[in-house]
Short mmCIF file of C-alpha atoms and ligand atoms in Angstrom, two decimals:
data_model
loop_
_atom_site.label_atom_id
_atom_site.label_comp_id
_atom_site.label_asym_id
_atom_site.label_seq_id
_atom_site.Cartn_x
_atom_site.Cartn_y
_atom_site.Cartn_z
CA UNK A 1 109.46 108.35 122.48
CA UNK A 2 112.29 107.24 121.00
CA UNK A 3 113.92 103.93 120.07
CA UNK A 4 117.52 103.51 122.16
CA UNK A 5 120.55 101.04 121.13
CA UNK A 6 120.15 97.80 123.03
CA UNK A 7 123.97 97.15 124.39
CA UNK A 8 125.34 93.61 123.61
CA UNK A 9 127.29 91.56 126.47
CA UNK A 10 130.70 92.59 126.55
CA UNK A 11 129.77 96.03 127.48
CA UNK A 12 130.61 96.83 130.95
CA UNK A 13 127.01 98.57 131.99
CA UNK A 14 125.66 94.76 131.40
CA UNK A 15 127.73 93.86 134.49
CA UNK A 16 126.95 96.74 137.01
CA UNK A 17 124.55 96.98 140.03
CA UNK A 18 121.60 99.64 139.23
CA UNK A 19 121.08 102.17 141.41
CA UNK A 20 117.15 102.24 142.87
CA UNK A 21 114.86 104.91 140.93
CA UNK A 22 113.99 107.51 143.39
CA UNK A 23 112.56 110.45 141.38
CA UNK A 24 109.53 109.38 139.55
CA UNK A 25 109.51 112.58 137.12
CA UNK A 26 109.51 112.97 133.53
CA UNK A 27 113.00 111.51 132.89
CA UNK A 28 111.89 107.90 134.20
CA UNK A 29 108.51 108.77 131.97
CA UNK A 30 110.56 108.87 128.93
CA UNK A 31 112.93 105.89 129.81
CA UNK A 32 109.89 103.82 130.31
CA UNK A 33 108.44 105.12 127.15
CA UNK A 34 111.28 104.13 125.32
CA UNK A 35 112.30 100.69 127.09
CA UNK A 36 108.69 99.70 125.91
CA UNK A 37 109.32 101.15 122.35
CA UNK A 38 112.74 99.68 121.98
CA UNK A 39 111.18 96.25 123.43
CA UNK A 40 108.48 96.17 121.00
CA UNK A 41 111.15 97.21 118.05
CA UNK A 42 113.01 94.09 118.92
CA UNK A 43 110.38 91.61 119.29
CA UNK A 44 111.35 90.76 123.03
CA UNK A 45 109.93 89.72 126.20
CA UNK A 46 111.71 91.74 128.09
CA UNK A 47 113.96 94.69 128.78
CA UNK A 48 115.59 96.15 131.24
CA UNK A 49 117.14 99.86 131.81
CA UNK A 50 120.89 98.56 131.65
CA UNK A 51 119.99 97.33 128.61
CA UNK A 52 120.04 100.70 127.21
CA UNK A 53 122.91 101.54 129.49
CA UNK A 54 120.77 103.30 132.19
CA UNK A 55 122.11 102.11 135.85
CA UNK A 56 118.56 102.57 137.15
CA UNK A 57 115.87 99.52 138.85
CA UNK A 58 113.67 99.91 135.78
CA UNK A 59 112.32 96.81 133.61
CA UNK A 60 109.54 96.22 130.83
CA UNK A 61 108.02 92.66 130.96
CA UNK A 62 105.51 91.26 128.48
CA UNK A 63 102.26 89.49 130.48
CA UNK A 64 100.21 86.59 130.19
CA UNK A 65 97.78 89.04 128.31
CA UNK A 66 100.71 90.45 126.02
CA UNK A 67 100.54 93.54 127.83
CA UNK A 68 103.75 95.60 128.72
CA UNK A 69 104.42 95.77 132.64
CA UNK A 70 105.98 98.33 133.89
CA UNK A 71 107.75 97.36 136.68
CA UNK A 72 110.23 100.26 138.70
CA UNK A 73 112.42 99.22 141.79
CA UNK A 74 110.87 95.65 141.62
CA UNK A 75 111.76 92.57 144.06
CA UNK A 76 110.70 88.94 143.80
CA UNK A 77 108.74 88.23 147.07
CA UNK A 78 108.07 84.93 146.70
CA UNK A 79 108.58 81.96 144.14
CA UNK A 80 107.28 77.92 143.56
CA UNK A 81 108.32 75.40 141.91
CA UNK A 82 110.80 75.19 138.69
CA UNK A 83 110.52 74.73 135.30
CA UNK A 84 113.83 74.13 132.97
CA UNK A 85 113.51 75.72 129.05
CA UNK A 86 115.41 77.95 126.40
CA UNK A 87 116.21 81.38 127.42
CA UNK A 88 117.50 83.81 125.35
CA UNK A 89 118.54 88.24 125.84
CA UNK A 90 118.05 91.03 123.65
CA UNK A 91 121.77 91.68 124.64
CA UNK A 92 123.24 88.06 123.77
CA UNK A 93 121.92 87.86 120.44
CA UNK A 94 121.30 84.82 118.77
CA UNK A 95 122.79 82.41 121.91
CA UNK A 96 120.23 80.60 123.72
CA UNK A 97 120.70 78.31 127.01
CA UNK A 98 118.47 75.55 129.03
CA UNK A 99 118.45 77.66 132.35
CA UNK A 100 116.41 77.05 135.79
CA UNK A 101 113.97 79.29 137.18
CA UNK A 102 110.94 79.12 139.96
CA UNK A 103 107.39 78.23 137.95
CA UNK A 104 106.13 81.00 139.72
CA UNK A 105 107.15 84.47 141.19
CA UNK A 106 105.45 87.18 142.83
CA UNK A 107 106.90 90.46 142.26
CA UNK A 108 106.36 94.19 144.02
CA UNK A 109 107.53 97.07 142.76
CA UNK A 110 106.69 100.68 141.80
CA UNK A 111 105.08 101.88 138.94
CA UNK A 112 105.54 105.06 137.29
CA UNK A 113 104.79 107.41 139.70
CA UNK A 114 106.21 105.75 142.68
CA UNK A 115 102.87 103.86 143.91
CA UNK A 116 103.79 100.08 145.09
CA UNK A 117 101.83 97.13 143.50
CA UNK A 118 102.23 93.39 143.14
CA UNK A 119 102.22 91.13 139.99
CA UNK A 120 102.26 87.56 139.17
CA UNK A 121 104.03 85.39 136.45
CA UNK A 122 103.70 82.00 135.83
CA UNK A 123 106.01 79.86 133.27
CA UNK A 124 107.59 82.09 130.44
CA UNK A 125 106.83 85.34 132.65
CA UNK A 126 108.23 83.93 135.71
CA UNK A 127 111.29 83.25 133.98
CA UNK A 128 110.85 86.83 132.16
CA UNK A 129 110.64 88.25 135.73
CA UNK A 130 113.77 86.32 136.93
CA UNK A 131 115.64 87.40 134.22
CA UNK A 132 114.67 90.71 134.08
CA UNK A 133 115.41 91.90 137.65
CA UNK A 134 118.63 89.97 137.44
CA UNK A 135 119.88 92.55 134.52
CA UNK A 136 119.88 94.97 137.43
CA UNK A 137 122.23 93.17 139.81
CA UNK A 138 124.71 92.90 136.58
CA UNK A 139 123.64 89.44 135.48
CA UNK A 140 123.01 87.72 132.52
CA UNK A 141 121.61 84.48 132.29
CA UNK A 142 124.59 82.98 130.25
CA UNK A 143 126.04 82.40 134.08
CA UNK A 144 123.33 79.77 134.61
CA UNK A 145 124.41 77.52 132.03
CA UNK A 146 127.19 75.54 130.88
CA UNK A 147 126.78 75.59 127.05
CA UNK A 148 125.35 78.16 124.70
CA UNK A 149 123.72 76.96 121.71
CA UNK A 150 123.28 78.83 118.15
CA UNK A 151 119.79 79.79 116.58
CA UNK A 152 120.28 77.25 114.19
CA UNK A 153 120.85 74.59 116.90
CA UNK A 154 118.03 76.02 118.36
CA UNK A 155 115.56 75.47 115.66
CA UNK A 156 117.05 72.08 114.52
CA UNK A 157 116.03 70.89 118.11
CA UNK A 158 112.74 72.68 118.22
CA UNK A 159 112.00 70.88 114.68
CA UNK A 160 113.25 67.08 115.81
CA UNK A 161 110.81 68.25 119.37
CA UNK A 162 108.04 68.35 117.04
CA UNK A 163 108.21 65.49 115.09
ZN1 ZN B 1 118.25 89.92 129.04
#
């Protein structure tokens, strides 16, 4: 396992279309392995392959139960309701935006060795979901909002939320 540079936006592998994994072998091992390591590393929710500049349908998503999903070729099936919050990206550091996303997804996809499953996220890992499997179309979710705010910004709102 090893840790692997997360790319910031501005790099041009951020804004490709991944192509779908189709050899589940030792080489998609490894970038798993790693995704999950660099993930951790970073203190993220999620991550997906792009992110390390690999143009393959590959994401890491932290569950309800803090446990790392793997999640290989994965689609969103089906999706309820919205909720509206802060989103943030390992690759857009410290810029956060209110963006939109279902309250719920249901996702299928492929896990390591090519067998299908399905998994379901709710609040913060619906939105993970979303905004995971959108890395691999080439988006980011600065294109669902109109202003970006600062970490600082951030926290000063959080703070006057609390009070
Ligand atoms: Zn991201």
């Amino acid at each position: 396992m090893a840790l692997r540079t997360i790319l910031t936006d501005g790099d041009p592998a951020l804004h490709k279309a991944c192509r779908p994994v189709t050899n589940f072998d030792q080489r998609l091992h490894d970038l798993l392995d790693d995704l999950k390591e660099t993930l951790a590393n970073a203190n993220g929710a999620g991550l997906a392959a792009p992110q390390v500049g690999i143009l393959r349908r590959a994401v890491v998503v932290v569950d309800a139960e803090d446990n790392m999903l793997e999640l290989v070729n994965p689609e969103i099936i089906s999706q309820e309701g919205e909720q509206e919050g802060f989103e943030g990206c390992l690759s857009v550091p410290g810029r956060w935006g209110v963006v939109k996303r279902p309250m719920k997804v249901r996702v299928r996809a492929q896990d390591r060795d090519g067998n299908f499953f399905e998994a379901e996220g709710e609040e913060i890992v619906a939105r993970c979901f979303c905004h995971e499997i959108e890395h691999l179309d080439g988006h980011l979710f600065t294109e669902h909002t109109d202003r970006l705010y600062t970490t600082e910004e951030l926290d000063q709102m959080m703070e006057e939320q609390g009070e």
